[in-house]
PDB file of C-alpha atoms and ligand atoms in Angstrom:
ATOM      1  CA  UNK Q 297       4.131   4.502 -12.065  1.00 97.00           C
ATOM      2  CA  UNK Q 298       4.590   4.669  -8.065  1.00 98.00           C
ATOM      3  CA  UNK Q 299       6.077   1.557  -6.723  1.00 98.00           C
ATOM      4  CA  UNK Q 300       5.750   1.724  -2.627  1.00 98.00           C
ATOM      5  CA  UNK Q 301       7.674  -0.531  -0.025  1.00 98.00           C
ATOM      6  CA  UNK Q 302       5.775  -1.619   2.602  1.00 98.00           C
ATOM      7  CA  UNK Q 303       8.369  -2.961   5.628  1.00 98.00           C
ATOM      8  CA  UNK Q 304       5.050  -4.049   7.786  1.00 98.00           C
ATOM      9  CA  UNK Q 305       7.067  -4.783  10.864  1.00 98.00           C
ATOM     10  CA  UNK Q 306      10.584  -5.320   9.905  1.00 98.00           C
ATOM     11  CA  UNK Q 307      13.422  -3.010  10.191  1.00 98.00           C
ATOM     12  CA  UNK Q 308      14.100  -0.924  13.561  1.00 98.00           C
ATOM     13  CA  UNK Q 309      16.270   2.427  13.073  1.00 98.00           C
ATOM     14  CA  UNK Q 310      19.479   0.733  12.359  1.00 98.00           C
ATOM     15  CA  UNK Q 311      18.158  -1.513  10.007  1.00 98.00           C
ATOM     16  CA  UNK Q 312      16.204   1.088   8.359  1.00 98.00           C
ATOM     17  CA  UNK Q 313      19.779   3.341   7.377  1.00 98.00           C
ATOM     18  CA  UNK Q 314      21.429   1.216   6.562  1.00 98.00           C
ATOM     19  CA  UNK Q 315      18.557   0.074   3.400  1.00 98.00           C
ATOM     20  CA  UNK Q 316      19.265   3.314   2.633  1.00 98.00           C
ATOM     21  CA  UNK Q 317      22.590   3.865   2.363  1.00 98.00           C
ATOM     22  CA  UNK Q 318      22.452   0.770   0.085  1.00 98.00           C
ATOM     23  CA  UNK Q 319      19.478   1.829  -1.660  1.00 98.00           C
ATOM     24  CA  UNK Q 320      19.875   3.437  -5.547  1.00 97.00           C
ATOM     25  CA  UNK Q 321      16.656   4.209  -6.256  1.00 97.00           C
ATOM     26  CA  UNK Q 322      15.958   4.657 -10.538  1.00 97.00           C
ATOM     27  CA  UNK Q 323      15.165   8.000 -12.065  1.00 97.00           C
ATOM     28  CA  UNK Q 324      11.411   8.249 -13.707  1.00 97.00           C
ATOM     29  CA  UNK Q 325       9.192   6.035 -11.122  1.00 98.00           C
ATOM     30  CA  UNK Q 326       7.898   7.543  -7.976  1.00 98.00           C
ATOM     31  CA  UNK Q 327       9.195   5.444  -4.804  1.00 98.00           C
ATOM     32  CA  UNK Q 328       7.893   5.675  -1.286  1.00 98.00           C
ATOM     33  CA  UNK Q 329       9.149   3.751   1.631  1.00 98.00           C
ATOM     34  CA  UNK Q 330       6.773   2.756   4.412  1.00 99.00           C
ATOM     35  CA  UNK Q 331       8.427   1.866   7.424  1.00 98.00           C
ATOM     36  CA  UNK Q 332       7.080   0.819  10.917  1.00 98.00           C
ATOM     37  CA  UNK Q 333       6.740   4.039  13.362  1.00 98.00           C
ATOM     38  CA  UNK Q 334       9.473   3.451  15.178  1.00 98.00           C
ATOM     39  CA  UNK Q 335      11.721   3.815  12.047  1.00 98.00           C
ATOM     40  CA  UNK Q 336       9.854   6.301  10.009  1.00 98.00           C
ATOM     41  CA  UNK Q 337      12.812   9.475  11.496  1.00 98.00           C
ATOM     42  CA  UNK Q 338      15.450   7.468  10.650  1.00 98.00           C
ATOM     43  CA  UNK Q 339      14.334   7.230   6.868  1.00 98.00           C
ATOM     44  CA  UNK Q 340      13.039  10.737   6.547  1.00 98.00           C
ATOM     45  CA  UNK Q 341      15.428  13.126   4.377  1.00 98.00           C
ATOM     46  CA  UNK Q 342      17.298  10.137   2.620  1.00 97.00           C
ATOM     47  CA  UNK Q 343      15.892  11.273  -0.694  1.00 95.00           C
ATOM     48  CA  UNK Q 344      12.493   8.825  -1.008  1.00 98.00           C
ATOM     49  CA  UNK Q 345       9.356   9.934   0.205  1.00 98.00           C
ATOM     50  CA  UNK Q 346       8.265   8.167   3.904  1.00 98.00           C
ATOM     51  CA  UNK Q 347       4.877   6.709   4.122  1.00 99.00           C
ATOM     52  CA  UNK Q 348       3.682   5.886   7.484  1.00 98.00           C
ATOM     53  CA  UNK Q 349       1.437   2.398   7.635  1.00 98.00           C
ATOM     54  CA  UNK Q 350      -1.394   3.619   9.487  1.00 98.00           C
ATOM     55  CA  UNK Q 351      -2.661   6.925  10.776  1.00 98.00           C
ATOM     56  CA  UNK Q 352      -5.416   7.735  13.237  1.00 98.00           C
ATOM     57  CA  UNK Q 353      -8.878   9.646  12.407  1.00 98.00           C
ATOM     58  CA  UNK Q 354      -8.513  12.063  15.136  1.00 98.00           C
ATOM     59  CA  UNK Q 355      -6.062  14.955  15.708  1.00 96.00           C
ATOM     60  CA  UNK Q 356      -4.987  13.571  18.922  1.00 97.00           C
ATOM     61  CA  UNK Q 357      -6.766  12.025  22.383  1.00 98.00           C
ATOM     62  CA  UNK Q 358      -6.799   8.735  24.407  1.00 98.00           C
ATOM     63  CA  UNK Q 359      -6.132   6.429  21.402  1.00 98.00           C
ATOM     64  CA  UNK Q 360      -3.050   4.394  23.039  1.00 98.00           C
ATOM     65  CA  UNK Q 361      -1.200   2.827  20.319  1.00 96.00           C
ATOM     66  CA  UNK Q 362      -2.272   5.058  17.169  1.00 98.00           C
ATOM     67  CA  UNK Q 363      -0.709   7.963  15.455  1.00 98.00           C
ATOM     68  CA  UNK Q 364      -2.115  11.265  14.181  1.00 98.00           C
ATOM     69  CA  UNK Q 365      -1.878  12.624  10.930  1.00 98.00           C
ATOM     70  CA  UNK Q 366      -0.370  15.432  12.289  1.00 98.00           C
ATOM     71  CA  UNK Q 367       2.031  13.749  14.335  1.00 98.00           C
ATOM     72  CA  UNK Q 368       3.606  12.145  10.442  1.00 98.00           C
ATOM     73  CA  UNK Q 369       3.901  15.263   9.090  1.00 98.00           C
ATOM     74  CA  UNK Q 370       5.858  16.649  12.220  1.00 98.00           C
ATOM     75  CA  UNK Q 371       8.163  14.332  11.335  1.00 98.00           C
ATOM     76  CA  UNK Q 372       8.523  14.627   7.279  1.00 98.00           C
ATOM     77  CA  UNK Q 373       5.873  11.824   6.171  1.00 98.00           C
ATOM     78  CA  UNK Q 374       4.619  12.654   3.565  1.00 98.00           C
ATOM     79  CA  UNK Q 375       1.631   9.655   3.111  1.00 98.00           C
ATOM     80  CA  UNK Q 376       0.542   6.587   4.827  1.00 98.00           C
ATOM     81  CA  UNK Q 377      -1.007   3.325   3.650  1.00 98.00           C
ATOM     82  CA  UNK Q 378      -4.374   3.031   5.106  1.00 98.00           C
ATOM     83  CA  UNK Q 379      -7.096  -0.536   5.413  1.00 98.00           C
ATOM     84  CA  UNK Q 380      -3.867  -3.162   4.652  1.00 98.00           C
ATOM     85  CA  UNK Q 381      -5.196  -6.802   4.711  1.00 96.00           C
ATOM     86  CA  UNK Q 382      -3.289  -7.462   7.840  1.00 97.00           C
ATOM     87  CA  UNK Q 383      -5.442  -4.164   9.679  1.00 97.00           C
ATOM     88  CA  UNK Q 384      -8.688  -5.679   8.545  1.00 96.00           C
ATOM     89  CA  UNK Q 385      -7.460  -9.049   9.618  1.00 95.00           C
ATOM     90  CA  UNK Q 386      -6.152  -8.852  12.324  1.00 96.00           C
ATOM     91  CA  UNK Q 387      -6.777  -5.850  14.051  1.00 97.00           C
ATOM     92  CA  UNK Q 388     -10.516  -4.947  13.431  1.00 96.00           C
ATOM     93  CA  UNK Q 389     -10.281  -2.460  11.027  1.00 97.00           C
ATOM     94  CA  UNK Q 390     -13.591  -1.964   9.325  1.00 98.00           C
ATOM     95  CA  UNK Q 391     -14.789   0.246   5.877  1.00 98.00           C
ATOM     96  CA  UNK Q 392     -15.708   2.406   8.285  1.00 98.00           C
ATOM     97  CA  UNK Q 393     -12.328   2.899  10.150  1.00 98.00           C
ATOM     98  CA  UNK Q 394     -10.862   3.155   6.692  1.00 98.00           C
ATOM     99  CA  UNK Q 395     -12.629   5.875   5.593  1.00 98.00           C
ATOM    100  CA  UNK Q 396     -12.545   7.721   8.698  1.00 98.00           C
ATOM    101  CA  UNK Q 397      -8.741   7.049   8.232  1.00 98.00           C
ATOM    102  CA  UNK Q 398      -8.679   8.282   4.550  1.00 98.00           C
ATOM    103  CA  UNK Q 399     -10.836  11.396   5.734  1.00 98.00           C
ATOM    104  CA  UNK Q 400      -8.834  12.626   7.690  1.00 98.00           C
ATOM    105  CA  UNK Q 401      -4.985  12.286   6.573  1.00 98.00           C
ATOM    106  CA  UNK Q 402      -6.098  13.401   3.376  1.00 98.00           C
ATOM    107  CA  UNK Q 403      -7.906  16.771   5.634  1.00 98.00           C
ATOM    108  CA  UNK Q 404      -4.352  16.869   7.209  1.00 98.00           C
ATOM    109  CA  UNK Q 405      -2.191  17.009   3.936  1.00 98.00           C
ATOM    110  CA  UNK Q 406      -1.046  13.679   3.592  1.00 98.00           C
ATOM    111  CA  UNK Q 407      -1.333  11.179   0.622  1.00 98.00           C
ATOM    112  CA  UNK Q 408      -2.677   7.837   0.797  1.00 98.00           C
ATOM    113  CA  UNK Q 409      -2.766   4.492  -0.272  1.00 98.00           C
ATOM    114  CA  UNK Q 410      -6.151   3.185   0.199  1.00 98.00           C
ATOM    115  CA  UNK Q 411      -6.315  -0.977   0.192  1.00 98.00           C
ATOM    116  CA  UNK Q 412      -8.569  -3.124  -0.899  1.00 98.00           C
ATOM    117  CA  UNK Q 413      -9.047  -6.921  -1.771  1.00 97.00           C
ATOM    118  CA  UNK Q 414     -10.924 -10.609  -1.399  1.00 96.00           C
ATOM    119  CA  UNK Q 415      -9.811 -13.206   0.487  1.00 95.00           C
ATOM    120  CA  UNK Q 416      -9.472 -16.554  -1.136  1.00 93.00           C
ATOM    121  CA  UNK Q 417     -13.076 -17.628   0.083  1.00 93.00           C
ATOM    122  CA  UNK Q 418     -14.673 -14.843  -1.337  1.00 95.00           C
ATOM    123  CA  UNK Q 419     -13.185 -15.299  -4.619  1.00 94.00           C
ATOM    124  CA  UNK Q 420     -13.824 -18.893  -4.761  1.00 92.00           C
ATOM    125  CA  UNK Q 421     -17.365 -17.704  -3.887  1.00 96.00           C
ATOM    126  CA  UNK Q 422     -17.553 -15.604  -6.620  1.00 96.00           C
ATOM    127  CA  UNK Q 423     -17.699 -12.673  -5.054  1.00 97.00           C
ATOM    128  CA  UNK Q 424     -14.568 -10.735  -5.835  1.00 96.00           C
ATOM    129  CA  UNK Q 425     -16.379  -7.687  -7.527  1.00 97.00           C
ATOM    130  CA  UNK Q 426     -19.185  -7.237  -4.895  1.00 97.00           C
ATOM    131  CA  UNK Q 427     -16.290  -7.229  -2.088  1.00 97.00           C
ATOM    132  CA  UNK Q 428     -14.664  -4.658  -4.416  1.00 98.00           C
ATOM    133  CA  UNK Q 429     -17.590  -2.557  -4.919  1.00 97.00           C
ATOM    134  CA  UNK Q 430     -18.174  -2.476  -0.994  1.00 98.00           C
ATOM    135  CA  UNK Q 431     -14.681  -1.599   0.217  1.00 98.00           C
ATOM    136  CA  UNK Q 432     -14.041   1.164  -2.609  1.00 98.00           C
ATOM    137  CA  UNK Q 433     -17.267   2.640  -1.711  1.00 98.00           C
ATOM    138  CA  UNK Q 434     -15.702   3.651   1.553  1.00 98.00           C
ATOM    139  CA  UNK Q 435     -12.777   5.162  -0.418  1.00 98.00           C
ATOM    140  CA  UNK Q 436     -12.612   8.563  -0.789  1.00 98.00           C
ATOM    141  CA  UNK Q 437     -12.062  10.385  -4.329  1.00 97.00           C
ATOM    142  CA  UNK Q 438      -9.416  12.621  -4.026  1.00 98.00           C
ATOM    143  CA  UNK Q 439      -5.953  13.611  -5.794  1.00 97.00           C
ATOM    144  CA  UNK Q 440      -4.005  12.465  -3.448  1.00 98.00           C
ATOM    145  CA  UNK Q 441      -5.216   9.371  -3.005  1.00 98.00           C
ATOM    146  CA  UNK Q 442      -4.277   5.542  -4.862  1.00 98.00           C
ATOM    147  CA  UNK Q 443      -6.068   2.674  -4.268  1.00 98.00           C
ATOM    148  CA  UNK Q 444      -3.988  -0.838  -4.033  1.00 98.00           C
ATOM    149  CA  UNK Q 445      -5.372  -4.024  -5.198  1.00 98.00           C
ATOM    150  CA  UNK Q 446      -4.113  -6.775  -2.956  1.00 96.00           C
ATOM    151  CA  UNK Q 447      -5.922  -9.955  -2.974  1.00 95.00           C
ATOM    152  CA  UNK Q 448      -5.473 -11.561   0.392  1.00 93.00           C
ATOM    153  CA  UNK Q 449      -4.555 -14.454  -0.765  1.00 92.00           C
ATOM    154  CA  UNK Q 450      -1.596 -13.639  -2.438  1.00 90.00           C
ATOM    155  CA  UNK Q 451      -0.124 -11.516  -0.063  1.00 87.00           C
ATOM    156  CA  UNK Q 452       2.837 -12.659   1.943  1.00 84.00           C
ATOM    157  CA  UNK Q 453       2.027 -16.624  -0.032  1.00 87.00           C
ATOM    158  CA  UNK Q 454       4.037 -16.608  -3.074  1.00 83.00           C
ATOM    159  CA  UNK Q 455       0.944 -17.034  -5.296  1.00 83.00           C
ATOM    160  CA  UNK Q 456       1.018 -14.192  -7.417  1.00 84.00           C
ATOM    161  CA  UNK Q 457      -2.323 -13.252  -8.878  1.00 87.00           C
ATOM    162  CA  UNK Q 458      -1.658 -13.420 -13.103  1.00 92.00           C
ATOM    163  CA  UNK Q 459      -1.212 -10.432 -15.038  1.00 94.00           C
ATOM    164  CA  UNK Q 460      -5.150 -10.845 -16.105  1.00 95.00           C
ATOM    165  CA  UNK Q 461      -6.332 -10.987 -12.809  1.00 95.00           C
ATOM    166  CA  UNK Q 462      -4.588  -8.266 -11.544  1.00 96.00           C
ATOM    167  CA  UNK Q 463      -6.159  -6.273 -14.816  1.00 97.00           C
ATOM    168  CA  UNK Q 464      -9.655  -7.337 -14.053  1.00 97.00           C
ATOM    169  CA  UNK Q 465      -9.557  -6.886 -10.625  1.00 97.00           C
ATOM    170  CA  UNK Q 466      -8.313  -2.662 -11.521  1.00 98.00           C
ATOM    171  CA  UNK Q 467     -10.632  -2.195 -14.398  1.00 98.00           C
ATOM    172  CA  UNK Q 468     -13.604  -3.210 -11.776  1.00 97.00           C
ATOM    173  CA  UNK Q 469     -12.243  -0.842  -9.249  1.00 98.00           C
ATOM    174  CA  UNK Q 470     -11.095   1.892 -11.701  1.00 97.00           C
ATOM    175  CA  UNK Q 471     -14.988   1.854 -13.209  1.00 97.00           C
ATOM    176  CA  UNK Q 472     -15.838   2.862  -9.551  1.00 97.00           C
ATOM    177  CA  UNK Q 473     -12.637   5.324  -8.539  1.00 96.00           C
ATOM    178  CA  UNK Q 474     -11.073   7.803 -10.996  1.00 95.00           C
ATOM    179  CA  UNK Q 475      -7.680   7.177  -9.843  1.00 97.00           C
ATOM    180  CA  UNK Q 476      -4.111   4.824 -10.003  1.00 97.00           C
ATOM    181  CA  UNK Q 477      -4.248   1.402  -8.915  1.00 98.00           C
ATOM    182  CA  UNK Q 478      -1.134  -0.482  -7.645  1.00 98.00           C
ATOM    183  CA  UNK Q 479      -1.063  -4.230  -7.404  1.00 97.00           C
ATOM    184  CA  UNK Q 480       0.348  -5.998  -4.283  1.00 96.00           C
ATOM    185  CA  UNK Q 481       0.837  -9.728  -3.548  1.00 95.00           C
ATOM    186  CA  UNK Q 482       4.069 -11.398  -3.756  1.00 94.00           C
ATOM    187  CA  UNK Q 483       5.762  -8.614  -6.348  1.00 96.00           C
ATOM    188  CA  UNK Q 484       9.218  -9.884  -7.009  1.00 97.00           C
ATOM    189  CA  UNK Q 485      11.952  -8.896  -9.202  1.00 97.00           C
ATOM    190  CA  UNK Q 486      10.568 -11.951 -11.722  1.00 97.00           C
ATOM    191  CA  UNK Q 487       7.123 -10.844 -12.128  1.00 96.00           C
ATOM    192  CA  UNK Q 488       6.972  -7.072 -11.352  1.00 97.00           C
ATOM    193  CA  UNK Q 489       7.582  -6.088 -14.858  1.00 97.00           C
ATOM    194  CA  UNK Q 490       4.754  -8.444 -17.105  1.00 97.00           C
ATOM    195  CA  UNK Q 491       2.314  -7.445 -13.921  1.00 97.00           C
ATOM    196  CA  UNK Q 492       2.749  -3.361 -14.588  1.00 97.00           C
ATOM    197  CA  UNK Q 493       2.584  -3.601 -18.225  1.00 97.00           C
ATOM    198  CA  UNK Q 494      -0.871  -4.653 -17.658  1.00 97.00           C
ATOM    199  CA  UNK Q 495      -2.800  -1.290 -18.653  1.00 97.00           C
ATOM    200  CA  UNK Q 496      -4.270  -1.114 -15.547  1.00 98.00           C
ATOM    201  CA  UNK Q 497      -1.600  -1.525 -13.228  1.00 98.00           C
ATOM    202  CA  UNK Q 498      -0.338   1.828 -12.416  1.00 98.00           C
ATOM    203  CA  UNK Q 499       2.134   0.471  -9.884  1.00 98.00           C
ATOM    204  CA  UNK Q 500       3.235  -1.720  -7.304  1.00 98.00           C
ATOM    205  CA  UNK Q 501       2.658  -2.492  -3.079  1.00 98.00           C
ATOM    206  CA  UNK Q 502       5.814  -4.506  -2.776  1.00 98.00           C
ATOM    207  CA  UNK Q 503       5.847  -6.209   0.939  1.00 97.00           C
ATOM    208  CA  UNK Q 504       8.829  -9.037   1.450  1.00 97.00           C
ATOM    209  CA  UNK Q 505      10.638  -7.850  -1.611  1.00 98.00           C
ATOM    210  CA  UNK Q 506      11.300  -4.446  -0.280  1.00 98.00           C
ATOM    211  CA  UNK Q 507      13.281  -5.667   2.456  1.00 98.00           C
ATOM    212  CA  UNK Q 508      16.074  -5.838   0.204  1.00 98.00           C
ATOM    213  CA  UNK Q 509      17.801  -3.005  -1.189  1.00 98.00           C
ATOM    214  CA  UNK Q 510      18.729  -5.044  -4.512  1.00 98.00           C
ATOM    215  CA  UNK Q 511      15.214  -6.801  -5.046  1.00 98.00           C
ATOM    216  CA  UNK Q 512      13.472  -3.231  -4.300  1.00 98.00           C
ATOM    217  CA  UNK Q 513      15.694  -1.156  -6.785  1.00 98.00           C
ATOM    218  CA  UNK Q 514      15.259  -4.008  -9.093  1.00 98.00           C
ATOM    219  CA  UNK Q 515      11.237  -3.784  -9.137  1.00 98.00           C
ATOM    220  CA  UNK Q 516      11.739  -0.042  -9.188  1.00 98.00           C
ATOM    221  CA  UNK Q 517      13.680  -0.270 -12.385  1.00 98.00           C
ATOM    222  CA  UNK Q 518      11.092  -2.817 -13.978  1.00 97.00           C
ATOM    223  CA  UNK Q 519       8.171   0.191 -13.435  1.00 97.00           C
ATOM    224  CA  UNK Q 520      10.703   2.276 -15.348  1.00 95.00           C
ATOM    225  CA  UNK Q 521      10.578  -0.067 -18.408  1.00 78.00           C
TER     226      UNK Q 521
HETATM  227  P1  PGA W1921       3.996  -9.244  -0.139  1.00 59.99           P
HETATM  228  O1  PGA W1921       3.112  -8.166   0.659  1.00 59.99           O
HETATM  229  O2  PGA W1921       4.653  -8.515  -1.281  1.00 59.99           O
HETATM  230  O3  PGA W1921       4.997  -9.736   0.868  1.00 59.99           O
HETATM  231  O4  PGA W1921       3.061 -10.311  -0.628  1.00 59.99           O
HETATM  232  C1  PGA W1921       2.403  -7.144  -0.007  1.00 59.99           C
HETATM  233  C2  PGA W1921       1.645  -6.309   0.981  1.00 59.99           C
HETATM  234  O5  PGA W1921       1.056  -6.897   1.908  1.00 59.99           O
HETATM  235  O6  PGA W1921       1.606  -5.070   0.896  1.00 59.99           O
END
């Protein structure tokens, strides 16, 4: 099981140590942490493996506002999360971008988190697996590489997607990609432990309830059980 934080953009430097000093992470689940940039040397060498949220396709050049893969590992990261909902959304980031993303951090030595997922209208359109089928085609097969199944709709909203969704959703994109899926959507302490019991649910992508020490560990511990 591999249960990852994502802090999207919360949590400066400050903020950052002091989640870990409060932080008691479970033995027998693998944690990472994904901070924003700005905090990722502050969480480095605490004893959880630092994903970055985004890395650039290009080893450096006039990219203003992106991050190399080479530039992470300079710094300890060990991974970053690559085509989140909130990329694709709101900041233009294509199949194309993704895999060009995946390409190269994976070249670089990194591991990744791949993401994938329908939005509400293309579920109520019926078509949830053809959306599937086109992002994970962009996804690269490799051993260092997961692929999280977040449906749009239930990210940041409260609305969980059920245990069987979740499990239909992975057994679609496991069919296409040899590899662990993690769910993401409004994980919480309550639900975290019926969603990865679910065969197919090899994890979690915890957003708002990584914020918290407490609520983290405790969705931590449920991947344990
Ligand atoms: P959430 O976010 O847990 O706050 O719904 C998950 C994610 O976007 O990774």
């Amino acid at each position: 099981m591999l249960v990852a934080g994502n802090w999207k953009m919360f949590k400066g430097p400050r903020e950052t140590t002091a989640f870990l000093e409060a932080f008691e992470p479970p033995a027998g689940v693998d944690i990472v942490l994904c901070p924003p940039f700005a905090s990722l040397a502050a969480a480095v060498g605490r004893g959880v493996p630092v994903y970055a949220q985004n890395v650039h396709w290009a080893a450096e050049g006039a990219f203003t506002g992106e991050v190399s893969a080479a530039m992470l590992l300079e710094l300890g990261v060990e991974g970053a999360i690559v085509g989140h909902s909130e990329r694709r959304q709101y900041f233009g980031e294509t199949d194309a971008t993704v895999q060009q993303r995946c390409e190269a951090a994976l070249a670089a030595g990194l591991s990744v988190i791949a993401c994938v997922g329908e939005t509400d209208a293309e579920r109520d359109a019926g078509k949830t697996e053809a959306v599937l089928r086109r992002q994970v085609a962009a996804i690269p097969r490799h051993e260092r590489l997961v692929i999280a199944y977040e449906p749009v709709w239930a990210i940041g909203t409260g609305k969980t997607a059920t245990p069987d969704i979740a499990q239909e959703a992975h057994v679609v994109i496991k069919e296409l990609h040899d590899t662990r899926v993690l769910y993401g959507g409004s994980v919480k302490p309550e639900n975290a432990a019926e969603l990865m019991a679910r065969p197919a649910v090899d994890g979690a992508l915890v957003g708002g309830a990584s914020l918290e020490p407490g609520s983290f560990a405790a969705i931590c511990r449920a991947a344990v059980a």
